Amino acid sequence: MPVRLSRRTLLRSTPLAGFALSAGAQSSEPRNISSSLAAVQGTLTPADLFFVREHFSQPDLSLLSWKLRVEGHVKRPLEVSFSDLLLLPVTKLEAVLECAGNGPGGFAVSNGVWEGVPLAALLSDAGVTAGAEEVLLEGADEGRLSKSASVFPYARIVPLAKCLSPEAMVAFKLNGRFLPRRNGFPARAFLAGWYGMDSVKWLRRIVVLGPADRPPSYYESGMTQAYVRVIEGAQGQQVSRITGLRVKSQIASPATDARLTAGPHLVWGFAWSGMAPVRQVQVSADGGATWGLARVEPAASRQAWARWSFAWKAEPGEHVLMARAEDESGKVQPLIADPARKDQYEMNYCAPVRCFVR
Amino acid sequence: MLRQITLLWLVAALYAVECPPSTVSRAEAQARAANLIAQAQVRFQRGEVTQAAQQFEQAVCLDPAQPSAYVGWGISEAAAGHFEQALQALERACQLAPRDIAALLARAQVEASLGRFASAEKTISLARGIAPEHPRVSLMALRIALAQNQKPDIARLKQLLIGMGRQFPREQRVHAEAGRILLEHAPDLALAELLRARSLGPLDPESAVRLATLENLAGGFSDAIRETEDVLKNSVTPARLKASAAAIAGVSYEGNGQIKEAAEQLTAAIGLAPDVENGYLALAGLLEKQQNWAGAVAALERGIKAFPKSAALALALGSVLLKSGDTLRAEQALGRLTAKDPQNAEVHPLLAQAQFANGKAAEAAKTWGKLAGLQPDYPMLHSMIAQCLLAQTPPDHAGALAELARALVKSPEDPELYYLQGKVYSELGKYSEAERAFRRAIELQPSIAAWHYQLGQVYQKLGRAAAAKEEFERMTHLRPNAP
């Protein structure tokens, strides 16, 4: 092993010098990055494997000049510096983050320990006034959602109740380290249990909205048409906002089209739900004809994913593996896509994994 | 007059000060004491704490009513690690001058050093009662809170810092000093304080370098680069401090993906402080990541010239040479290192790899054997020895099997070991044993195509054509595009 200088060793040995691990080149174009769930040892997705979804280019924010404004329907508008944030009481939570557009068997999902200041504490300090119902969370990244839309900072309007819940925070650490730039450095909103688009990265403004407030740039940007559930029914299309993570399980191993030899194999993966803890995971090796119970390890928290495994005695032939989760609220992962859905979100249906056994 | 001198002498005696009898007048004694105090302070500044303590003690004898003599004495004894004596002196100082903040703060610090945190906090409260606006009182309270537990009570420290923020909103030096105090044990809070200090204006070079370090560790690479720029431009900054700044700028540029600038700064750091070993390692590490082997080797060789005895540099050099494919030089460099430092366990795996690459399987086996003596639990040790023994001319099959048997005692479920066993038995023509070994390897790790191929070959040797065919088909199934 070559000699490597850990940042801690160097900080101690050279009191006025320190060294960091390279973060790699920074991109100016929006990126989508994800890694196979099979790369996760234990339950925490390492920060460098955490999935990334960017709507616009990453902003380059300074720890010194970054400020988070809390304003709108509040008694005492706040301006919080990063220094202020570091001195406030913090909360830590292990929780899964999933992109709303993550497909069945997709990799746009990760699980980590988030640390930050409870959003409720900041709102309490600011003093939310009566009648406030929603909160605009605004990031420092900006662009157009479509060619015809105006340039606007990425933002989401979220119900005040969610922001006041214990699962909402202004996060600045992931897995014990400060947030990587691509995951929202220096701070982001994190709304555990909800899809990722509401956990606004590079957070710079929290605006408490009154009942009549309609921030013009937000409504002109096209964001109100994004991340919605569109269901075709007898009465026409019903459009509703997407919020909590739907119950889902995914097979991490074996991978699709794996070639295996006959004999014992461990099928394993992760399961999660934004509504309630995962109650059970069932696994099928014959495309859903028969099912067996997987062994589910206890999750670190209600909002974290649970690791599960299933001992499979593979017989020669072609097999279709499936995993199906159920949570304690009684919600069961569907086997197939809902044909009434006309959008590409919340795709929590079972993802078949084909493999060939000889 | 005589009564006064006697009384003072008695007071000094109560505090175990062994003073020679004084024959001079009080005025003369006070003058001499003042002189001694001044000399002692100079000595203390020079780090001659024992001599300073002696002079302060002499001053106490001459002028037992002089609080500053006791304060100086106490601080010097504390600096020398004599905390009980220090505490006695400082308690006396506080009795003589109950409103002397310096005495109270020094006493609190010594009480904390003795683990008497309750007393230290009481002393701080006293000081706060006398001088609530004195920044040093708050800073001492912070020091004591930090020292109180092995693991810092972050919530409590935060409360103190929030209080300090309200009390000293525009006192940059207070926050910079708080950052310094917190740096090692509560780096996040140190970052908070240094950012706060920085928000009030440019920092002194030392604080700027501390802040840049923390910004770098937090991933604020652009911030760290900006912070170091002023330090590097400042002509009065000492060279060593500039070297630290350049080093931080270097790794921050690397964090931003600006490799050319990173190498420039790390090179500059070495130029400014050629006696800092880490500088060479950092530059070599950067160049190694870029696979600039020649550059990495040059940096390490330069470092070795400055630090000929450095094991870290020699090891890094051997490693880089090995990675670059210059296995002959790697073997030489690492061989020199083991000759100088045979107990250095880190060298042996690299040296063994170099020897093996240079076709010296027997020597590689011996090197692994030496590692076994130093670090018997090194992963895959016996497997490596076995492979070396098999690579010898002629192969030492018996030795290899013995090593694999030793390895299997430690790791009975390691499929690689069974696979190697199978290979050895195959080479010896012991096909039944080979079959057993390969089958066990496959049982533990069924998806490696090559192992099925090996088992198939063994079945052929055993005349079991159908079994052989099945294994070859499994191999093809696992690796359909294999030749």
PDB file of N, CA and C in Angstrom, chain A residues 37 53 98-109 195-197 227-231 242-251 270 272 275 323-325 332-352:
ATOM      1  N   LEU A  37     -27.223  -0.337  -7.334  1.00  0.00           N
ATOM      2  CA  LEU A  37     -27.445  -0.594  -5.906  1.00  0.00           C
ATOM      3  C   LEU A  37     -26.526  -1.703  -5.406  1.00  0.00           C
ATOM      4  N   ARG A  53     -29.215  14.388  -9.661  1.00  0.00           N
ATOM      5  CA  ARG A  53     -30.114  14.891 -10.692  1.00  0.00           C
ATOM      6  C   ARG A  53     -30.006  16.408 -10.685  1.00  0.00           C
ATOM      7  N   GLU A  98     -35.151   9.449  -3.370  1.00  0.00           N
ATOM      8  CA  GLU A  98     -35.403   8.849  -4.675  1.00  0.00           C
ATOM      9  C   GLU A  98     -35.916   9.910  -5.635  1.00  0.00           C
ATOM     10  N   CYS A  99     -35.465   9.835  -6.841  1.00  0.00           N
ATOM     11  CA  CYS A  99     -35.951  10.739  -7.883  1.00  0.00           C
ATOM     12  C   CYS A  99     -37.363  10.307  -8.268  1.00  0.00           C
ATOM     13  N   ALA A 100     -38.244  11.270  -8.454  1.00  0.00           N
ATOM     14  CA  ALA A 100     -39.634  10.955  -8.804  1.00  0.00           C
ATOM     15  C   ALA A 100     -39.717  10.178 -10.116  1.00  0.00           C
ATOM     16  N   GLY A 101     -38.757  10.396 -10.976  1.00  0.00           N
ATOM     17  CA  GLY A 101     -38.770   9.733 -12.276  1.00  0.00           C
ATOM     18  C   GLY A 101     -37.963   8.448 -12.304  1.00  0.00           C
ATOM     19  N   ASN A 102     -37.570   7.956 -11.138  1.00  0.00           N
ATOM     20  CA  ASN A 102     -36.784   6.726 -11.079  1.00  0.00           C
ATOM     21  C   ASN A 102     -37.629   5.557 -11.558  1.00  0.00           C
ATOM     22  N   GLY A 103     -37.117   4.857 -12.543  1.00  0.00           N
ATOM     23  CA  GLY A 103     -37.896   3.760 -13.092  1.00  0.00           C
ATOM     24  C   GLY A 103     -37.884   2.544 -12.195  1.00  0.00           C
ATOM     25  N   PRO A 104     -38.696   1.541 -12.532  1.00  0.00           N
ATOM     26  CA  PRO A 104     -38.639   0.300 -11.775  1.00  0.00           C
ATOM     27  C   PRO A 104     -37.256  -0.301 -11.977  1.00  0.00           C
ATOM     28  N   GLY A 105     -36.562  -0.657 -10.945  1.00  0.00           N
ATOM     29  CA  GLY A 105     -35.200  -1.155 -11.108  1.00  0.00           C
ATOM     30  C   GLY A 105     -34.187  -0.080 -11.435  1.00  0.00           C
ATOM     31  N   GLY A 106     -34.572   1.179 -11.337  1.00  0.00           N
ATOM     32  CA  GLY A 106     -33.657   2.277 -11.657  1.00  0.00           C
ATOM     33  C   GLY A 106     -32.670   2.549 -10.535  1.00  0.00           C
ATOM     34  N   PHE A 107     -31.662   3.353 -10.865  1.00  0.00           N
ATOM     35  CA  PHE A 107     -30.600   3.624  -9.900  1.00  0.00           C
ATOM     36  C   PHE A 107     -30.662   5.020  -9.295  1.00  0.00           C
ATOM     37  N   ALA A 108     -31.723   5.763  -9.591  1.00  0.00           N
ATOM     38  CA  ALA A 108     -31.815   7.131  -9.056  1.00  0.00           C
ATOM     39  C   ALA A 108     -32.421   7.099  -7.667  1.00  0.00           C
ATOM     40  N   VAL A 109     -31.776   6.334  -6.821  1.00  0.00           N
ATOM     41  CA  VAL A 109     -32.231   6.214  -5.429  1.00  0.00           C
ATOM     42  C   VAL A 109     -31.004   5.916  -4.584  1.00  0.00           C
ATOM     43  N   TYR A 195     -40.390  12.483  -2.541  1.00  0.00           N
ATOM     44  CA  TYR A 195     -39.516  12.383  -3.696  1.00  0.00           C
ATOM     45  C   TYR A 195     -38.540  13.557  -3.753  1.00  0.00           C
ATOM     46  N   GLY A 196     -37.423  13.305  -4.452  1.00  0.00           N
ATOM     47  CA  GLY A 196     -36.274  14.214  -4.386  1.00  0.00           C
ATOM     48  C   GLY A 196     -36.459  15.611  -4.926  1.00  0.00           C
ATOM     49  N   MET A 197     -37.435  15.849  -5.805  1.00  0.00           N
ATOM     50  CA  MET A 197     -37.516  17.181  -6.422  1.00  0.00           C
ATOM     51  C   MET A 197     -37.837  18.265  -5.388  1.00  0.00           C
ATOM     52  N   TYR A 227     -43.718  17.338 -12.210  1.00  0.00           N
ATOM     53  CA  TYR A 227     -43.849  16.457 -11.045  1.00  0.00           C
ATOM     54  C   TYR A 227     -45.292  16.331 -10.581  1.00  0.00           C
ATOM     55  N   VAL A 228     -46.164  16.073 -11.538  1.00  0.00           N
ATOM     56  CA  VAL A 228     -47.556  15.851 -11.179  1.00  0.00           C
ATOM     57  C   VAL A 228     -47.990  14.473 -11.641  1.00  0.00           C
ATOM     58  N   ARG A 229     -48.946  13.965 -10.959  1.00  0.00           N
ATOM     59  CA  ARG A 229     -49.530  12.663 -11.254  1.00  0.00           C
ATOM     60  C   ARG A 229     -50.708  12.908 -12.204  1.00  0.00           C
ATOM     61  N   VAL A 230     -50.697  12.248 -13.329  1.00  0.00           N
ATOM     62  CA  VAL A 230     -51.792  12.438 -14.298  1.00  0.00           C
ATOM     63  C   VAL A 230     -52.484  11.102 -14.497  1.00  0.00           C
ATOM     64  N   ILE A 231     -53.727  11.043 -14.083  1.00  0.00           N
ATOM     65  CA  ILE A 231     -54.468   9.776 -14.177  1.00  0.00           C
ATOM     66  C   ILE A 231     -55.654   9.989 -15.114  1.00  0.00           C
ATOM     67  N   ILE A 242     -47.311  15.196  -6.675  1.00  0.00           N
ATOM     68  CA  ILE A 242     -46.603  14.008  -6.157  1.00  0.00           C
ATOM     69  C   ILE A 242     -45.897  14.392  -4.859  1.00  0.00           C
ATOM     70  N   THR A 243     -45.996  13.534  -3.864  1.00  0.00           N
ATOM     71  CA  THR A 243     -45.360  13.849  -2.572  1.00  0.00           C
ATOM     72  C   THR A 243     -44.551  12.654  -2.049  1.00  0.00           C
ATOM     73  N   GLY A 244     -45.221  11.788  -1.246  1.00  0.00           N
ATOM     74  CA  GLY A 244     -44.503  10.740  -0.529  1.00  0.00           C
ATOM     75  C   GLY A 244     -44.026   9.592  -1.404  1.00  0.00           C
ATOM     76  N   LEU A 245     -42.910   9.007  -0.993  1.00  0.00           N
ATOM     77  CA  LEU A 245     -42.339   7.863  -1.709  1.00  0.00           C
ATOM     78  C   LEU A 245     -43.300   6.690  -1.647  1.00  0.00           C
ATOM     79  N   ARG A 246     -43.565   6.118  -2.784  1.00  0.00           N
ATOM     80  CA  ARG A 246     -44.433   4.939  -2.819  1.00  0.00           C
ATOM     81  C   ARG A 246     -43.621   3.702  -2.440  1.00  0.00           C
ATOM     82  N   VAL A 247     -44.310   2.746  -1.852  1.00  0.00           N
ATOM     83  CA  VAL A 247     -43.617   1.538  -1.406  1.00  0.00           C
ATOM     84  C   VAL A 247     -42.961   0.842  -2.604  1.00  0.00           C
ATOM     85  N   LYS A 248     -41.724   0.446  -2.386  1.00  0.00           N
ATOM     86  CA  LYS A 248     -40.951  -0.104  -3.509  1.00  0.00           C
ATOM     87  C   LYS A 248     -39.850  -0.998  -2.983  1.00  0.00           C
ATOM     88  N   SER A 249     -39.560  -2.046  -3.761  1.00  0.00           N
ATOM     89  CA  SER A 249     -38.347  -2.814  -3.480  1.00  0.00           C
ATOM     90  C   SER A 249     -37.635  -3.051  -4.792  1.00  0.00           C
ATOM     91  N   GLN A 250     -36.338  -3.176  -4.722  1.00  0.00           N
ATOM     92  CA  GLN A 250     -35.534  -3.424  -5.921  1.00  0.00           C
ATOM     93  C   GLN A 250     -34.509  -4.490  -5.661  1.00  0.00           C
ATOM     94  N   ILE A 251     -34.282  -5.286  -6.688  1.00  0.00           N
ATOM     95  CA  ILE A 251     -33.255  -6.325  -6.607  1.00  0.00           C
ATOM     96  C   ILE A 251     -31.921  -5.698  -7.004  1.00  0.00           C
ATOM     97  N   PHE A 270     -32.977  -3.787  -1.708  1.00  0.00           N
ATOM     98  CA  PHE A 270     -33.449  -2.816  -0.727  1.00  0.00           C
ATOM     99  C   PHE A 270     -34.943  -2.547  -0.927  1.00  0.00           C
ATOM    100  N   TRP A 272     -38.223   0.232   0.514  1.00  0.00           N
ATOM    101  CA  TRP A 272     -38.510   1.471   1.239  1.00  0.00           C
ATOM    102  C   TRP A 272     -39.940   1.924   0.965  1.00  0.00           C
ATOM    103  N   MET A 275     -44.429   6.158   3.379  1.00  0.00           N
ATOM    104  CA  MET A 275     -45.675   6.241   4.152  1.00  0.00           C
ATOM    105  C   MET A 275     -45.555   5.555   5.503  1.00  0.00           C
ATOM    106  N   ALA A 323     -39.210  -8.789  -6.940  1.00  0.00           N
ATOM    107  CA  ALA A 323     -39.323  -8.517  -5.510  1.00  0.00           C
ATOM    108  C   ALA A 323     -40.482  -7.551  -5.310  1.00  0.00           C
ATOM    109  N   ARG A 324     -41.273  -7.826  -4.293  1.00  0.00           N
ATOM    110  CA  ARG A 324     -42.466  -7.003  -4.047  1.00  0.00           C
ATOM    111  C   ARG A 324     -42.540  -6.676  -2.568  1.00  0.00           C
ATOM    112  N   ALA A 325     -42.664  -5.402  -2.254  1.00  0.00           N
ATOM    113  CA  ALA A 325     -42.681  -4.965  -0.858  1.00  0.00           C
ATOM    114  C   ALA A 325     -44.092  -4.562  -0.439  1.00  0.00           C
ATOM    115  N   VAL A 332     -49.160  -2.126  -1.006  1.00  0.00           N
ATOM    116  CA  VAL A 332     -48.369  -3.187  -1.626  1.00  0.00           C
ATOM    117  C   VAL A 332     -47.839  -2.679  -2.961  1.00  0.00           C
ATOM    118  N   GLN A 333     -46.607  -3.021  -3.221  1.00  0.00           N
ATOM    119  CA  GLN A 333     -45.987  -2.631  -4.485  1.00  0.00           C
ATOM    120  C   GLN A 333     -46.746  -3.306  -5.637  1.00  0.00           C
ATOM    121  N   PRO A 334     -47.180  -2.543  -6.637  1.00  0.00           N
ATOM    122  CA  PRO A 334     -47.920  -3.184  -7.737  1.00  0.00           C
ATOM    123  C   PRO A 334     -46.989  -4.022  -8.614  1.00  0.00           C
ATOM    124  N   LEU A 335     -47.588  -5.009  -9.273  1.00  0.00           N
ATOM    125  CA  LEU A 335     -46.787  -5.877 -10.133  1.00  0.00           C
ATOM    126  C   LEU A 335     -46.487  -5.226 -11.478  1.00  0.00           C
ATOM    127  N   ILE A 336     -47.431  -4.424 -11.949  1.00  0.00           N
ATOM    128  CA  ILE A 336     -47.227  -3.805 -13.264  1.00  0.00           C
ATOM    129  C   ILE A 336     -47.568  -2.318 -13.175  1.00  0.00           C
ATOM    130  N   ALA A 337     -47.231  -1.592 -14.220  1.00  0.00           N
ATOM    131  CA  ALA A 337     -47.540  -0.163 -14.275  1.00  0.00           C
ATOM    132  C   ALA A 337     -49.054   0.036 -14.347  1.00  0.00           C
ATOM    133  N   ASP A 338     -49.486   1.118 -13.742  1.00  0.00           N
ATOM    134  CA  ASP A 338     -50.910   1.467 -13.798  1.00  0.00           C
ATOM    135  C   ASP A 338     -51.218   2.029 -15.187  1.00  0.00           C
ATOM    136  N   PRO A 339     -52.073   1.360 -15.948  1.00  0.00           N
ATOM    137  CA  PRO A 339     -52.320   1.840 -17.315  1.00  0.00           C
ATOM    138  C   PRO A 339     -53.024   3.197 -17.357  1.00  0.00           C
ATOM    139  N   ALA A 340     -53.618   3.580 -16.241  1.00  0.00           N
ATOM    140  CA  ALA A 340     -54.313   4.871 -16.216  1.00  0.00           C
ATOM    141  C   ALA A 340     -53.344   6.047 -16.026  1.00  0.00           C
ATOM    142  N   ARG A 341     -52.112   5.733 -15.631  1.00  0.00           N
ATOM    143  CA  ARG A 341     -51.126   6.802 -15.405  1.00  0.00           C
ATOM    144  C   ARG A 341     -50.604   7.296 -16.741  1.00  0.00           C
ATOM    145  N   LYS A 342     -50.641   8.602 -16.904  1.00  0.00           N
ATOM    146  CA  LYS A 342     -50.155   9.202 -18.149  1.00  0.00           C
ATOM    147  C   LYS A 342     -48.871   9.990 -17.935  1.00  0.00           C
ATOM    148  N   ASP A 343     -48.255   9.819 -16.788  1.00  0.00           N
ATOM    149  CA  ASP A 343     -46.988  10.502 -16.504  1.00  0.00           C
ATOM    150  C   ASP A 343     -45.912   9.442 -16.277  1.00  0.00           C
ATOM    151  N   GLN A 344     -44.691   9.916 -16.088  1.00  0.00           N
ATOM    152  CA  GLN A 344     -43.553   8.999 -15.912  1.00  0.00           C
ATOM    153  C   GLN A 344     -42.952   9.122 -14.511  1.00  0.00           C
ATOM    154  N   TYR A 345     -43.828   9.197 -13.523  1.00  0.00           N
ATOM    155  CA  TYR A 345     -43.338   9.334 -12.153  1.00  0.00           C
ATOM    156  C   TYR A 345     -43.870   8.201 -11.274  1.00  0.00           C
ATOM    157  N   GLU A 346     -43.285   8.098 -10.097  1.00  0.00           N
ATOM    158  CA  GLU A 346     -43.744   7.110  -9.097  1.00  0.00           C
ATOM    159  C   GLU A 346     -43.804   5.702  -9.691  1.00  0.00           C
ATOM    160  N   MET A 347     -42.815   5.348 -10.448  1.00  0.00           N
ATOM    161  CA  MET A 347     -42.821   4.032 -11.114  1.00  0.00           C
ATOM    162  C   MET A 347     -42.314   2.986 -10.126  1.00  0.00           C
ATOM    163  N   ASN A 348     -43.184   2.653  -9.193  1.00  0.00           N
ATOM    164  CA  ASN A 348     -42.767   1.742  -8.127  1.00  0.00           C
ATOM    165  C   ASN A 348     -43.140   0.292  -8.396  1.00  0.00           C
ATOM    166  N   TYR A 349     -43.614   0.003  -9.597  1.00  0.00           N
ATOM    167  CA  TYR A 349     -44.030  -1.381  -9.851  1.00  0.00           C
ATOM    168  C   TYR A 349     -42.806  -2.295  -9.950  1.00  0.00           C
ATOM    169  N   CYS A 350     -43.069  -3.587  -9.783  1.00  0.00           N
ATOM    170  CA  CYS A 350     -41.975  -4.558  -9.703  1.00  0.00           C
ATOM    171  C   CYS A 350     -41.167  -4.583 -10.995  1.00  0.00           C
ATOM    172  N   ALA A 351     -39.871  -4.625 -10.835  1.00  0.00           N
ATOM    173  CA  ALA A 351     -38.980  -4.680 -11.998  1.00  0.00           C
ATOM    174  C   ALA A 351     -38.489  -6.107 -12.171  1.00  0.00           C
ATOM    175  N   PRO A 352     -38.882  -6.785 -13.238  1.00  0.00           N
ATOM    176  CA  PRO A 352     -38.408  -8.148 -13.437  1.00  0.00           C
ATOM    177  C   PRO A 352     -36.913  -8.172 -13.743  1.00  0.00           C
TER     178      PRO A 352
END
